[in-house]
Tab-separated table of C-alpha atoms in Angstrom:
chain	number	residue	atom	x	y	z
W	1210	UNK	CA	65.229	-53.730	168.250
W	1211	UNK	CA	65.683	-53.335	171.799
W	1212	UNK	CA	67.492	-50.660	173.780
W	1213	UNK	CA	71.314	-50.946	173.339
W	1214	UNK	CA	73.494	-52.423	176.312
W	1215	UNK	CA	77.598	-52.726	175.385
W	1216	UNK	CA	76.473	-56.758	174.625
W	1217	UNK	CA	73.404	-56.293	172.870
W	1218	UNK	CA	74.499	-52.673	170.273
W	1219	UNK	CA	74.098	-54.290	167.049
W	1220	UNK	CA	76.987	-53.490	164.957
W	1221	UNK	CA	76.003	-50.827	162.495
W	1222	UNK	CA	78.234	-52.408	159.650
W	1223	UNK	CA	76.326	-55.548	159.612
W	1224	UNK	CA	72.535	-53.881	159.230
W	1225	UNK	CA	73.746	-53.162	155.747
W	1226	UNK	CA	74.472	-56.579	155.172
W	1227	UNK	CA	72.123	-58.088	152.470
W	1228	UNK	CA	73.609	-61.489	152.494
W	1229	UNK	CA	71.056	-64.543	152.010
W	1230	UNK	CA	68.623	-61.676	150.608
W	1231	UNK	CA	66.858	-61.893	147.434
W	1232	UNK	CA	66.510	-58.067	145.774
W	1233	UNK	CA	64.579	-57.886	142.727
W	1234	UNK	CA	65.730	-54.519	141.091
W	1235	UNK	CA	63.411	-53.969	138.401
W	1236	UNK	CA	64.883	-51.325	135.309
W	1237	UNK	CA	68.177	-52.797	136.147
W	1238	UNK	CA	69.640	-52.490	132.665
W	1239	UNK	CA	70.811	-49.180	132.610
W	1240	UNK	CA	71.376	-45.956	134.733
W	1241	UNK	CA	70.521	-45.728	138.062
W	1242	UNK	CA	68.528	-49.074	137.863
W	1243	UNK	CA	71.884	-50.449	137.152
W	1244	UNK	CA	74.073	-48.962	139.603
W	1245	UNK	CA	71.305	-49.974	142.235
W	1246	UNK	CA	71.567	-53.833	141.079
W	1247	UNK	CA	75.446	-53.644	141.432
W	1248	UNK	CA	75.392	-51.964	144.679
W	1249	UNK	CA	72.641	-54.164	146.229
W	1250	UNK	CA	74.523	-57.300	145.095
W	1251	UNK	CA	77.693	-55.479	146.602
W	1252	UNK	CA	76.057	-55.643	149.749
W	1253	UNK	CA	75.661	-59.462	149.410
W	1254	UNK	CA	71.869	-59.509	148.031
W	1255	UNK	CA	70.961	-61.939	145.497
W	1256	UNK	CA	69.936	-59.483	142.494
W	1257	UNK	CA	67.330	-60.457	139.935
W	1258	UNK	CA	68.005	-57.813	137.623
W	1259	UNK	CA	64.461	-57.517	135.452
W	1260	UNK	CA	63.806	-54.922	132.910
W	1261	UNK	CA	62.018	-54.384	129.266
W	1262	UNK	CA	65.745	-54.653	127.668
W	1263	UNK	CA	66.564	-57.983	128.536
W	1264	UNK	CA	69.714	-58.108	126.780
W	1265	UNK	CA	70.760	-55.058	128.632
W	1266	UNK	CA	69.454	-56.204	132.290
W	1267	UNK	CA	71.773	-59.782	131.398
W	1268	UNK	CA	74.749	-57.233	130.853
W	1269	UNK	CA	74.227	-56.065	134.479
W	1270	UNK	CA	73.857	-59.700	135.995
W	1271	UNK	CA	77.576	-60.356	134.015
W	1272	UNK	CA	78.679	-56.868	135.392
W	1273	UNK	CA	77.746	-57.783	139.040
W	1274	UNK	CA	79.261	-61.920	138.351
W	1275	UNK	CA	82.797	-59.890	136.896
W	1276	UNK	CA	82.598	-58.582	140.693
W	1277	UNK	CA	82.215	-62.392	142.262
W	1278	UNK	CA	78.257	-61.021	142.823
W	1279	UNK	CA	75.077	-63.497	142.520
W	1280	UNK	CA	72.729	-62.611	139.693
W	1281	UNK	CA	70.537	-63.552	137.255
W	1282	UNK	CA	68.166	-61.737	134.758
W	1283	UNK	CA	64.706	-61.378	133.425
W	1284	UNK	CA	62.425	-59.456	131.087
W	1285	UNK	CA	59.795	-57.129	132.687
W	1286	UNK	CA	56.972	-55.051	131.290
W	1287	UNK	CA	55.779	-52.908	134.041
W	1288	UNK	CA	53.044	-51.977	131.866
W	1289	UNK	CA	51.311	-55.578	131.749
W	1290	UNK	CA	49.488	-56.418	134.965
W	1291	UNK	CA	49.961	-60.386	133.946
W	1292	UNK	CA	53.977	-60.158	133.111
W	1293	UNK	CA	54.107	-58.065	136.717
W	1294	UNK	CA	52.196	-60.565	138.638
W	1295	UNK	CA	53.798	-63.522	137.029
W	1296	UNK	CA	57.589	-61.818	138.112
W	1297	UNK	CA	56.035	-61.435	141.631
W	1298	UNK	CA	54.995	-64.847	141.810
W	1299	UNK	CA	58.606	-66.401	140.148
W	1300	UNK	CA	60.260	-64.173	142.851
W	1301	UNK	CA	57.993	-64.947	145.797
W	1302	UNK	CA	60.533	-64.978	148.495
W	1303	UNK	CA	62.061	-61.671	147.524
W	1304	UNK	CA	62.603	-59.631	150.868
W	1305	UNK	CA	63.383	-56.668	148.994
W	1306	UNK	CA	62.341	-54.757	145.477
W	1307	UNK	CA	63.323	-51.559	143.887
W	1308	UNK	CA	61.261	-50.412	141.352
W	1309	UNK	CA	63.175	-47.695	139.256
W	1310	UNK	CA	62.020	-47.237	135.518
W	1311	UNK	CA	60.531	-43.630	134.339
W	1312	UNK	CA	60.032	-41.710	131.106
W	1313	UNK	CA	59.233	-38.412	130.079
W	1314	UNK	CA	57.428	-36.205	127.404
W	1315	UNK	CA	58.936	-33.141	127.663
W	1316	UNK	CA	56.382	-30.679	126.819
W	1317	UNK	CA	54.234	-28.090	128.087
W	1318	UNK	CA	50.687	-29.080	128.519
W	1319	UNK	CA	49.153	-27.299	126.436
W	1320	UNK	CA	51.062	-29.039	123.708
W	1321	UNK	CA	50.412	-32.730	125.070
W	1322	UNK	CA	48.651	-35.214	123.946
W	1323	UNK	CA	45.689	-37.749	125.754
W	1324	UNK	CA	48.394	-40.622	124.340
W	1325	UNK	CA	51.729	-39.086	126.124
W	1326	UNK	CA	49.391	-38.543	129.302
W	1327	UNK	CA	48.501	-41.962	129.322
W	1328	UNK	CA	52.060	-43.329	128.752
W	1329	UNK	CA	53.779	-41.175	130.939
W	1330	UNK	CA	50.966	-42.084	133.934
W	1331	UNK	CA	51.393	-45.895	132.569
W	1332	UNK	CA	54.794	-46.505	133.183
W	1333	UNK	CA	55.500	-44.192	135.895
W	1334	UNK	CA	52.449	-44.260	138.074
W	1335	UNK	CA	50.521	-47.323	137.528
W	1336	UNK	CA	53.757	-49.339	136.642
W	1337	UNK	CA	54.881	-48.632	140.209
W	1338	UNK	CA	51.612	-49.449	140.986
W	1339	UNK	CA	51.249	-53.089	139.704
W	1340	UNK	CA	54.909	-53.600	141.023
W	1341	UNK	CA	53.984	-52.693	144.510
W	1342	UNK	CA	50.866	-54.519	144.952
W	1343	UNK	CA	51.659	-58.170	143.362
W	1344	UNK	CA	54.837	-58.299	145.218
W	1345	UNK	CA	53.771	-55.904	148.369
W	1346	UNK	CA	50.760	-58.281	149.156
W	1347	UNK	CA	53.210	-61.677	149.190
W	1348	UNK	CA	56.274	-59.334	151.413
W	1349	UNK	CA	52.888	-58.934	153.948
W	1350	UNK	CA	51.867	-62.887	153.828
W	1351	UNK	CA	55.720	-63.726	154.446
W	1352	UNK	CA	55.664	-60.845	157.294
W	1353	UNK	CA	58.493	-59.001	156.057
W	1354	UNK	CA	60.006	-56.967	153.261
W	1355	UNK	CA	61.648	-53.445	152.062
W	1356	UNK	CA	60.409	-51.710	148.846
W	1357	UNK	CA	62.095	-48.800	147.346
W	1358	UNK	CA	60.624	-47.015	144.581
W	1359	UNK	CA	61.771	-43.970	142.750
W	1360	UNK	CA	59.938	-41.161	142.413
W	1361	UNK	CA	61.603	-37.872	141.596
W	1362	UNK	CA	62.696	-34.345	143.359
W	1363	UNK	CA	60.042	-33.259	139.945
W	1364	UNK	CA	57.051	-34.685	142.316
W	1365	UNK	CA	58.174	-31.577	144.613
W	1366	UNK	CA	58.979	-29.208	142.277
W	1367	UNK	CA	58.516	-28.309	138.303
W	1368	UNK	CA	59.942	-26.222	135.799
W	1369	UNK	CA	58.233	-25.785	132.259
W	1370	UNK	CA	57.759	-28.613	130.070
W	1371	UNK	CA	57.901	-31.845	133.201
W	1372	UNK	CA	54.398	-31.101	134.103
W	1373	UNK	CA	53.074	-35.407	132.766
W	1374	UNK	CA	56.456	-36.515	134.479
W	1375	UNK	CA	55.559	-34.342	137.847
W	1376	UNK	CA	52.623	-35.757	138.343
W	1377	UNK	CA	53.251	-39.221	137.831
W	1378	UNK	CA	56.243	-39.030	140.152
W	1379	UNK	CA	53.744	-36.682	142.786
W	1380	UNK	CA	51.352	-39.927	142.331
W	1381	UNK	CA	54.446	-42.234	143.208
W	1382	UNK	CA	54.831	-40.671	146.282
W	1383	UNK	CA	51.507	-40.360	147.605
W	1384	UNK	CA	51.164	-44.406	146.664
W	1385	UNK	CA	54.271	-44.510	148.707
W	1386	UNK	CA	52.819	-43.437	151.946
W	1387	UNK	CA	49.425	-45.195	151.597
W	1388	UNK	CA	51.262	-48.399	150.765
W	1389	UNK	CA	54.047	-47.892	154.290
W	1390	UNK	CA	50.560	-47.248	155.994
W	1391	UNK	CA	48.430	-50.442	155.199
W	1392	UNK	CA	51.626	-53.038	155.193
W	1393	UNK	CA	53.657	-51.717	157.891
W	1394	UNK	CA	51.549	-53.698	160.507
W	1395	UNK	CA	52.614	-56.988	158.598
W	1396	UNK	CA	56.229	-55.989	158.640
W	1397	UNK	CA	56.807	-54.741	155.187
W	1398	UNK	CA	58.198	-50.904	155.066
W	1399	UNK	CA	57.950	-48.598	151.913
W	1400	UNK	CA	59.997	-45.711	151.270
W	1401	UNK	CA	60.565	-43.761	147.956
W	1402	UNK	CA	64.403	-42.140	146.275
W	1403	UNK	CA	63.805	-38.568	144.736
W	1404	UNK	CA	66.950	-38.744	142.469
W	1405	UNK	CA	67.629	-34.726	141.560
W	1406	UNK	CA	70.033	-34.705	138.174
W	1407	UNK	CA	71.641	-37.783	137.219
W	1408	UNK	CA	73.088	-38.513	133.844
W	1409	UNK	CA	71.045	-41.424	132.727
W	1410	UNK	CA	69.186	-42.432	129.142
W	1411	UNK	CA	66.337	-40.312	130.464
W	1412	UNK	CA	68.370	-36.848	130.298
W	1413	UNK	CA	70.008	-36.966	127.327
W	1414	UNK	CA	68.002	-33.923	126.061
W	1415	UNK	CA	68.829	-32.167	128.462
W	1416	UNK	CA	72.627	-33.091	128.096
W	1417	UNK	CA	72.406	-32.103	124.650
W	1418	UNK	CA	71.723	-28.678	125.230
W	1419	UNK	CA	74.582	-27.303	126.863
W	1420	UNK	CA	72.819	-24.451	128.549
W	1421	UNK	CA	70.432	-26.218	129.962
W	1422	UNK	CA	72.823	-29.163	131.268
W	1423	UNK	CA	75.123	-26.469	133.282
W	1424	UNK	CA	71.704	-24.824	134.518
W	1425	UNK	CA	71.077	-27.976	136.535
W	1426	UNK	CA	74.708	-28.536	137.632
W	1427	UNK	CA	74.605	-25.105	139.005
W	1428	UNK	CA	71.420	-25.084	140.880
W	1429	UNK	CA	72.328	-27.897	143.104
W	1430	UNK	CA	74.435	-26.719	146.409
W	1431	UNK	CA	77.584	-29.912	144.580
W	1432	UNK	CA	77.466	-27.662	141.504
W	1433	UNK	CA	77.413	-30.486	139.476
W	1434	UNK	CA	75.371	-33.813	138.459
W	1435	UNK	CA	74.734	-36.813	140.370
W	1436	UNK	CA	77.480	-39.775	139.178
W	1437	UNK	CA	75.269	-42.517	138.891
W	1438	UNK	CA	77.486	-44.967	142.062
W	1439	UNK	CA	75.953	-42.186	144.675
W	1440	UNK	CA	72.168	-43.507	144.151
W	1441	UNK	CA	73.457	-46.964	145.564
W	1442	UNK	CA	74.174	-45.780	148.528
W	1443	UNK	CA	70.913	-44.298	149.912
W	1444	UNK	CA	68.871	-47.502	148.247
W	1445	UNK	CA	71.117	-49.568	150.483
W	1446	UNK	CA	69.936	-47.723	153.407
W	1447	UNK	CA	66.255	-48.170	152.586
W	1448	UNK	CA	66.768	-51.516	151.412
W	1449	UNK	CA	68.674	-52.955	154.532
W	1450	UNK	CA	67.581	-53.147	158.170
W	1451	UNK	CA	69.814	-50.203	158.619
W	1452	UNK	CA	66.643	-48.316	157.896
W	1453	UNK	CA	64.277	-50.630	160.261
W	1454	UNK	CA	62.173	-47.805	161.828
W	1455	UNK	CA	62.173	-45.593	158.513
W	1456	UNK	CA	58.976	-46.115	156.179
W	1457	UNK	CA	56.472	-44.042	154.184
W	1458	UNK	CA	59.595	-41.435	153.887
W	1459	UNK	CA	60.771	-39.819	150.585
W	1460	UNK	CA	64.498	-39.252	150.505
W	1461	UNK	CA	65.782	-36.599	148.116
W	1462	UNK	CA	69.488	-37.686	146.390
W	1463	UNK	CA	69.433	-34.546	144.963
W	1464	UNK	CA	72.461	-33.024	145.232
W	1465	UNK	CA	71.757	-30.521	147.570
W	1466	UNK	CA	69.245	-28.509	144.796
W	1467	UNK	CA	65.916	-28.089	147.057
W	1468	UNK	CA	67.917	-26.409	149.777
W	1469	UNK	CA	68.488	-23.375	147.409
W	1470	UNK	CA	66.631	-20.913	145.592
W	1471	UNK	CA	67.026	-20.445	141.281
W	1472	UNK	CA	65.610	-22.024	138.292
W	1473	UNK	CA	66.122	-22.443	134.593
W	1474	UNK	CA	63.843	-22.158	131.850
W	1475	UNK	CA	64.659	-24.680	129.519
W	1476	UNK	CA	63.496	-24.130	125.575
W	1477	UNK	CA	61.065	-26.815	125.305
């Protein structure tokens, strides 16, 4: 992008613009995987909505037609190196992917087992992983691309019981940066979303527990949860070439939580 001149000032509106785009959003069939695969196709992409549930990611291609959006929809296990590569290579011409599925065992250590560990660091970590790699590697080859994964503000800070989650998400990150630093020659940037609390499938123990659900609404500067529309947003920005000199960056949707001091203890 050169320097601006009043002729040559891109208008600002228009970097958001996703039109003739292809986003694959992959967890798409619920929560904030969801909202991201409306939003993008808001913005004009065309969404592949992919995801383990593929009943559920269909519902969200209908969702985003209802709102005159392009869509279609595809199963997805993130934990099978051959069903990731074989997405990558259906989708080859994707310019954009957001990779947003997690779970969580929430336990303290000591009371974990070798078989959460390993699920945990399977479909958070190395899921990511696979994702970023068969799809980053053809986004280099085509000399261009945006991929968004989310991590989690628990890769920057833990409470008892998300120690497995933590570290997968800490691991997320750190893949982040190495990944913005080996493609960004080739044109391909890499950022990561640290969602702080958001309603979503993953938190319904927490919901359930009163206490510990108005805990997290009042540690965060909003005094209140994330409504799953305000992730779309800041994955737009990272997604579009409104965000064409940001890469290897980590952007915290969090509500406003690590800017203040306080912490709960939940009963886990």
């Amino acid at each position: 992008m050169t320097q601006p001149t009043a002729q040559g000032f891109p208008n600002i509106a228009g970097l958001f613009d996703l039109a003739g785009k292809e986003a694959v959003v992959v967890g798409a069939a619920s929560g904030l995987g969801q909202a991201t695969a409306i939003g993008l196709a808001d913005a004009g992409a065309r969404v592949v909505c992919a995801d383990l549930n593929s009943q559920g990611a269909q519902a969200t291609a209908d969702i985003i037609a209802e709102r005159g959006g392009q869509a279609t929809a595809t199963g997805a296990d993130i934990t099978s190196t051959a069903a990731v590569d074989a997405l990558a290579a259906d989708h080859a011409g994707a310019e954009i992917l957001v990779v947003t599925p997690g779970m969580n065992v929430r336990k303290r250590l000591v009371n974990t087992t070798d078989e959460e560990f390993d699920r945990v660091v399977d479909i958070n970590l190395k899921g990511t992983y696979r994702l970023m790699r068969a799809f980053g590697a053809r986004m280099a080859a085509a000399g261009r691309g945006s991929i968004v994964v989310f991590a989690s503000f628990r890769a920057l800070v833990v409470e008892p019981g998300q120690g497995l989650y933590a570290a997968a998400k800490a691991g997320v990150v750190q893949l982040t940066k190495a990944m913005a630093s080996e493609l960004g020659p080739q044109g391909v940037r890499v950022n990561a979303i640290l969602p702080g609390p958001f309603e979503t499938p993953l938190t319904e123990q927490i919901k359930a527990d009163r206490t510990w659900w108005d805990a997290y609404a009042d540690k965060s500067a909003l005094a209140r949860w994330g409504l799953l529309p305000e992730i779309a947003g800041p994955v737009l920005f990272l997604a579009s070439d409104a965000s064409s000199y940001v890469t290897g960056h980590s952007l915290l949707v969090d509500g406003g939580w690590m800017a203040q001091d306080g912490r709960f203890t939940p009963s886990v």
